[in-house]
Short mmCIF file of C-alpha atoms in Angstrom, two decimals:
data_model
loop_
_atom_site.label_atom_id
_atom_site.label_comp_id
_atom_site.label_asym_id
_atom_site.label_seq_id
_atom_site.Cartn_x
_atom_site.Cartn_y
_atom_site.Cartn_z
CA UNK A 1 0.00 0.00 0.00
CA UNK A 2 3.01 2.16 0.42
CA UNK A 3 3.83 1.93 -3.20
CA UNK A 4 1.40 5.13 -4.32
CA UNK A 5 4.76 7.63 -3.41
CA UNK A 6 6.61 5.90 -6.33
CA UNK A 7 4.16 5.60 -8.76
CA UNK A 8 3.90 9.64 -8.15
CA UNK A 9 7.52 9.95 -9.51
CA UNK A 10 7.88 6.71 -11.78
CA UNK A 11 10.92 6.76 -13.40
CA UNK A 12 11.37 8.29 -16.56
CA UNK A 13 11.03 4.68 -19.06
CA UNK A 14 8.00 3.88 -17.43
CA UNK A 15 4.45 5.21 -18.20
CA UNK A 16 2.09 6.13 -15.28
CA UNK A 17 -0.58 3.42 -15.36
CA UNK A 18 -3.43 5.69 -14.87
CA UNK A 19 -6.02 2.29 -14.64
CA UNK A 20 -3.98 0.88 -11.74
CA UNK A 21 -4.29 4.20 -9.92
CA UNK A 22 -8.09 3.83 -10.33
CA UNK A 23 -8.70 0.21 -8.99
CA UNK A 24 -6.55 0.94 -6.23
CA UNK A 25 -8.16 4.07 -5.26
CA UNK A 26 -11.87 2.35 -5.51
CA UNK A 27 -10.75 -0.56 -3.81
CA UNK A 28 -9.36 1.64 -0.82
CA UNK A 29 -12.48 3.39 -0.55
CA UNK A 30 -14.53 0.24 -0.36
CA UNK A 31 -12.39 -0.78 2.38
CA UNK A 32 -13.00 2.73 4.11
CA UNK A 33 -17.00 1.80 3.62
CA UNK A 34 -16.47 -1.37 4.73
CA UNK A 35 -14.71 0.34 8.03
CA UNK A 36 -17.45 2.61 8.57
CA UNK A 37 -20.49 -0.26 8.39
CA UNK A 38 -18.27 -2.06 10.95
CA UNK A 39 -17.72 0.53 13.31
CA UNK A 40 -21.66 1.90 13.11
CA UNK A 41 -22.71 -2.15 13.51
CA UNK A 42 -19.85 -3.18 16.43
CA UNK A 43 -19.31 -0.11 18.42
CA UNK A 44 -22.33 1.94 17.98
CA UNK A 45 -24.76 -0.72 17.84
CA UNK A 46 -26.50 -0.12 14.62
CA UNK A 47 -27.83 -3.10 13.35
CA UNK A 48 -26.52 -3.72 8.99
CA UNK A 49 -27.84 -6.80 7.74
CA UNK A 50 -25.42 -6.20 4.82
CA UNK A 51 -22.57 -7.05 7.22
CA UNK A 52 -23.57 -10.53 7.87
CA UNK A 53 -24.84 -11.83 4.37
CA UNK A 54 -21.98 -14.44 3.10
CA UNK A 55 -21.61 -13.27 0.06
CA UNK A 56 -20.51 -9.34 1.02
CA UNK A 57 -17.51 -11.61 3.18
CA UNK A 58 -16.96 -12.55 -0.74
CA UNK A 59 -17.35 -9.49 -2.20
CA UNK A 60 -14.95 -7.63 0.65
CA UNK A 61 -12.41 -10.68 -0.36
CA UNK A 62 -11.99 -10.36 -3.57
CA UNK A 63 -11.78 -6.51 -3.47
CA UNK A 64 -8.74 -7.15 -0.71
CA UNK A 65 -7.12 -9.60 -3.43
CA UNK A 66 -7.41 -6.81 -6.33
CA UNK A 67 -5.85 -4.26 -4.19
CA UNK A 68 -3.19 -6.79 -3.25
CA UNK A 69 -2.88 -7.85 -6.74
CA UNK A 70 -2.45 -4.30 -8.40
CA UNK A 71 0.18 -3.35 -5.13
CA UNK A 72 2.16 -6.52 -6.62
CA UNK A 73 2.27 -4.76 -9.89
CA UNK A 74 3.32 -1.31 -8.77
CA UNK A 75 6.37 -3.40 -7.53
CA UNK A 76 7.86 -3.34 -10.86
CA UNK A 77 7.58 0.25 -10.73
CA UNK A 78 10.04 0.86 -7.57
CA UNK A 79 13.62 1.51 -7.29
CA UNK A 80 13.73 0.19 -3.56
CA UNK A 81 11.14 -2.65 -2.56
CA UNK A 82 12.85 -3.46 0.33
CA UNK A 83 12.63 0.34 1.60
CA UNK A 84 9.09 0.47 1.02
CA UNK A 85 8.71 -2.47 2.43
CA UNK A 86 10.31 -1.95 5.75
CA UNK A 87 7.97 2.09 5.69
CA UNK A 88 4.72 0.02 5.70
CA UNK A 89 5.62 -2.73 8.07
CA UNK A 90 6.52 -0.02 10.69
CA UNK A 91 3.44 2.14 10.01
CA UNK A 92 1.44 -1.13 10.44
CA UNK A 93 3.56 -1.42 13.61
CA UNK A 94 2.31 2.25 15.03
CA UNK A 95 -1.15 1.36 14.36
CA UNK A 96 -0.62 -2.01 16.25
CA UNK A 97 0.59 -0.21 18.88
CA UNK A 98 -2.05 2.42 18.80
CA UNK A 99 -4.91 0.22 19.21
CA UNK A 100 -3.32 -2.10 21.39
CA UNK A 101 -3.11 1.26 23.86
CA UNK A 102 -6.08 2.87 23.16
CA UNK A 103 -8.31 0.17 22.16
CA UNK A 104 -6.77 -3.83 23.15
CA UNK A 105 -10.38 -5.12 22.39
CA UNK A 106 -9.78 -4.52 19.32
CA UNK A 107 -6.56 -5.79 18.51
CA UNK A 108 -4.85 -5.68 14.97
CA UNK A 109 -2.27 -8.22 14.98
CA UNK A 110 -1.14 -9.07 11.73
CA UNK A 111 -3.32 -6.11 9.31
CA UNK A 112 -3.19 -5.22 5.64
CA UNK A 113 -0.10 -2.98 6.10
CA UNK A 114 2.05 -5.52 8.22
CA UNK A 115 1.25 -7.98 4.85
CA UNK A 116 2.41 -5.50 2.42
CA UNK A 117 5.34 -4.95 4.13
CA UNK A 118 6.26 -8.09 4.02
CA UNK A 119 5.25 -9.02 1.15
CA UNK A 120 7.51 -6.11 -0.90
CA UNK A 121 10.45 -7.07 1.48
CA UNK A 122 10.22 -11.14 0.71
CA UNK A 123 9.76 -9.83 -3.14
CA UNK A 124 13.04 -7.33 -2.66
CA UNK A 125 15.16 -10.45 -1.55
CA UNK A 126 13.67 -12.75 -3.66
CA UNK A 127 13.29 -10.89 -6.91
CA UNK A 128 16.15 -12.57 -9.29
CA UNK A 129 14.91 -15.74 -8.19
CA UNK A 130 11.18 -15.12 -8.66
CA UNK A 131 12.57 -13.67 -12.48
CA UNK A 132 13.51 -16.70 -13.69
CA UNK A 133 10.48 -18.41 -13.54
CA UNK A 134 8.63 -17.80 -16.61
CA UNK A 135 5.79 -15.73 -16.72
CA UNK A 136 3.13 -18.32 -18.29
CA UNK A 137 4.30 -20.46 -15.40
CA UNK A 138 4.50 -18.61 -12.33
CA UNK A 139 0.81 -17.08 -13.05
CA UNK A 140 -0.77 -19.95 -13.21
CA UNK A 141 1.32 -21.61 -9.99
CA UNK A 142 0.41 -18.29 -7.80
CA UNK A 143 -3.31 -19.01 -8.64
CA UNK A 144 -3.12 -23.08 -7.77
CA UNK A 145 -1.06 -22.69 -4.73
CA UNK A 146 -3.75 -19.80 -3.32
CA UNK A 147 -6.57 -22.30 -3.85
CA UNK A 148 -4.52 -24.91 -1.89
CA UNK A 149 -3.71 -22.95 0.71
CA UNK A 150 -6.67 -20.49 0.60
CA UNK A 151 -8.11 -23.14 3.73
CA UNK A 152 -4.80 -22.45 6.20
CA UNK A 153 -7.07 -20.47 8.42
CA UNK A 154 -9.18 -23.16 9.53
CA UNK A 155 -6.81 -25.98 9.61
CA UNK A 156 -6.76 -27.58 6.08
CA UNK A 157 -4.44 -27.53 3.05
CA UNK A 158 -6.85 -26.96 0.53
CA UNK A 159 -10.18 -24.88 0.30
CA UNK A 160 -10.78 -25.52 3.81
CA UNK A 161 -14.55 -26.02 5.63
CA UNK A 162 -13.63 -29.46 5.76
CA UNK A 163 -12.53 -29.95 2.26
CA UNK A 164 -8.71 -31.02 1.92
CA UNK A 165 -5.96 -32.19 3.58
CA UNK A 166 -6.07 -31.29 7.79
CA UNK A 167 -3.16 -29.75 9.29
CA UNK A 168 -1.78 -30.88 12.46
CA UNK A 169 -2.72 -28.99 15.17
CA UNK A 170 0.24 -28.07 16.89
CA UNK A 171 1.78 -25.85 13.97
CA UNK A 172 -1.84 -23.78 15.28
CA UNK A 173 -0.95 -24.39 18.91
CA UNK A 174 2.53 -22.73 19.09
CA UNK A 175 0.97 -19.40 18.71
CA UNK A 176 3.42 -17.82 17.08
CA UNK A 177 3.18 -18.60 13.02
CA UNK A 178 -0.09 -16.53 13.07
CA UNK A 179 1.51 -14.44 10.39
CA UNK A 180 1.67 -17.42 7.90
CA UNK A 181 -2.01 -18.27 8.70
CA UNK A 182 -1.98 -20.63 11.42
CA UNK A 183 -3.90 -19.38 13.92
CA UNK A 184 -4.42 -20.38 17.48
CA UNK A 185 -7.73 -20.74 18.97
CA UNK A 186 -9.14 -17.63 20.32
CA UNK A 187 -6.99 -15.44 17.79
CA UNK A 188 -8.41 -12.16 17.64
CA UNK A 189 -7.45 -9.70 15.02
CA UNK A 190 -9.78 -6.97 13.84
CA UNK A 191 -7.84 -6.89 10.63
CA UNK A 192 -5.43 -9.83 9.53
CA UNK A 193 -4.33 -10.86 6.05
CA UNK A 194 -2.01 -13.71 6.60
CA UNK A 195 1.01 -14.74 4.34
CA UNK A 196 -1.02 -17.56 3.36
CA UNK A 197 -2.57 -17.63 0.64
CA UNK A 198 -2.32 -13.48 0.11
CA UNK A 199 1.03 -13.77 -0.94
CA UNK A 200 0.67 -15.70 -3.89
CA UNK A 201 -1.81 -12.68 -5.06
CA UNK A 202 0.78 -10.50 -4.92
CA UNK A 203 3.28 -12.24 -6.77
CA UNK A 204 1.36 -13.33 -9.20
CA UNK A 205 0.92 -8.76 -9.67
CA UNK A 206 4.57 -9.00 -9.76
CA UNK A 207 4.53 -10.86 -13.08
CA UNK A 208 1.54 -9.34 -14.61
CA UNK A 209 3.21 -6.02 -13.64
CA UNK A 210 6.10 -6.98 -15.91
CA UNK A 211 4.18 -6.34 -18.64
CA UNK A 212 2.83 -3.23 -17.37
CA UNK A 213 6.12 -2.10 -16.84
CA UNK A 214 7.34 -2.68 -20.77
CA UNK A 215 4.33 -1.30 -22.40
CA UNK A 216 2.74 -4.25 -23.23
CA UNK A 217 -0.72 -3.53 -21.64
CA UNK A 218 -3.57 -2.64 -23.71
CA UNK A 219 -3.53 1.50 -24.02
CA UNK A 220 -6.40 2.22 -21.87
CA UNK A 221 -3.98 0.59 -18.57
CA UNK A 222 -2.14 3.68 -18.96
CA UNK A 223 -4.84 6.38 -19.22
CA UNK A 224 -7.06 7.88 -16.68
CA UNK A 225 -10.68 7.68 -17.03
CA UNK A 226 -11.45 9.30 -13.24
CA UNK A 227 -9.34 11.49 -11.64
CA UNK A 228 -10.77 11.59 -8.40
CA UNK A 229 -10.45 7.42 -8.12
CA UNK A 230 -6.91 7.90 -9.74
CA UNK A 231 -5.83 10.90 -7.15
CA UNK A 232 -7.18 8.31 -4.05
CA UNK A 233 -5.08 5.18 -5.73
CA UNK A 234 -1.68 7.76 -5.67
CA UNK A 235 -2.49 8.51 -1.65
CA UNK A 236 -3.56 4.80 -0.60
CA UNK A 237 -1.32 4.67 2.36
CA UNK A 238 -2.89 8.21 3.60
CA UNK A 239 -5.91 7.61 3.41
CA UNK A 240 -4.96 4.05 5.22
CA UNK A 241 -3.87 5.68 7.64
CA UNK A 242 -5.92 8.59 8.38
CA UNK A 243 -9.60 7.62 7.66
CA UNK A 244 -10.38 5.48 10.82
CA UNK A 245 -9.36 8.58 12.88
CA UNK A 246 -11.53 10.77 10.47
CA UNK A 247 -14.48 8.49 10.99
CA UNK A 248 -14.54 8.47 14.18
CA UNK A 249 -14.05 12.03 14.36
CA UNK A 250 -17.27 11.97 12.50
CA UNK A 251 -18.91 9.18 14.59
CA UNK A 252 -18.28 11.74 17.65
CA UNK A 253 -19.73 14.47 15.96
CA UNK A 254 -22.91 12.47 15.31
CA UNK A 255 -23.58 10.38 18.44
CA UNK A 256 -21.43 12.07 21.09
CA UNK A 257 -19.69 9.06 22.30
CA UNK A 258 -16.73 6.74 20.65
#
């Protein structure tokens, strides 16, 4: 999410990719909707149906995976990965630390910006490696290996609900891998995107960003249709950042109370 300060000063062979700015900055503002249902429905005790139909869980899913998906692009657009990397793990640090002051019911243990962070930093080390898989290959593998581990969460290798291979439970027990996905019992985190299966997402935007990268994208991936979605997608980590305490703000103004 930290990559929206390079794509502001790409360097000079690439083309801005005016598209990516635009999914990113609608798919940031979903999540900032999403935020705001949750905190009327949990903390002020306003009653959304929408937040408990399965399918919105799907819908709030697969916008997470295009955001992820389009920050594994912008990869190919950075001089220093492993910079940007280490920026957004320690902002996702301050916010853990933040909550875990102000509000520890509500802990956020392993969040959106603690993945990316990791995720640009594993891609920074690993990036001659990952380049020698071919494209047509590595796509495809990224997509199987997220289905197979897609079901990490709740104890299987494999789609999970009961469908694949079950995990032993004392990688879960230790408590400590909850980064990778294996979560003890009780786990609590108010936002958590594991290694597993996210990563795979965002390599798999590493390679499709390749092409992005040497103009071979269809023309209308570089233009901008929508400013206003395009300006949000350049200021992702900001708005990250500042639109919980903005909501609440507002949230105060309307009901008195946090």
């Amino acid at each position: 999410m930290n990559d929206a300060k390079v794509l502001d000063n790409p360097s000079p062979r690439f083309r801005r990719a005016g598209f990516m700015d635009e999914v990113r900055g609608f798919c940031i503002l979903c999540m900032v909707f999403y935020h705001a249902m949750f905190d009327l429905n949990y903390t002020y005790g306003i009653h959304i149906p929408l937040m408990f139909d399965g399918w919105f869980g799907i819908i709030r899913d697969i916008f997470a995976g295009m955001f992820i998906f389009i920050s594994g692009m912008a990869c190919r657009y950075s001089r220093n990965n492993a910079k940007r990397g280490i920026q957004c793990f320690f902002i996702g640090m301050v916010i853990t630390f933040i909550f875990a002051f102000f509000a520890p019911e509500a802990p956020i243990l392993f969040g959106i910006l603690h993945f990316m962070g990791v995720s640009m930093m594993i891609y920074a080390i690993s990036e001659k490696q990952l380049s020698k898989i071919p494209d047509k290959i590595a796509i495809p593998a990224c997509v199987i290996l997220f289905v197979l581990t897609r079901g990490i969460s709740a104890g299987y290798l494999g789609i999970g609900n009961g469908m694949g291979i079950e995990l032993p439970r004392v990688i879960y027990d230790a408590g400590l891998l909850f980064p990778l996905g294996f979560i003890k019992s009780g786990f609590t985190s108010m936002d958590y995107f594991p290694l597993l299966p996210w990563l795979f997402v965002f390599l798999a935007g590493t390679y499709l960003g390749k092409y992005a990268v040497e103009d071979r994208m269809p023309e209308f991936f570089y233009k901008t249709h929508f400013k206003p979605l395009a300006v949000c997608g350049r200021y992702t980590l900001w708005i990250y950042v500042l639109h919980q305490p903005l909501l609440i703000g507002i949230f105060l103004l309307i009901f008195g109370h946090i």
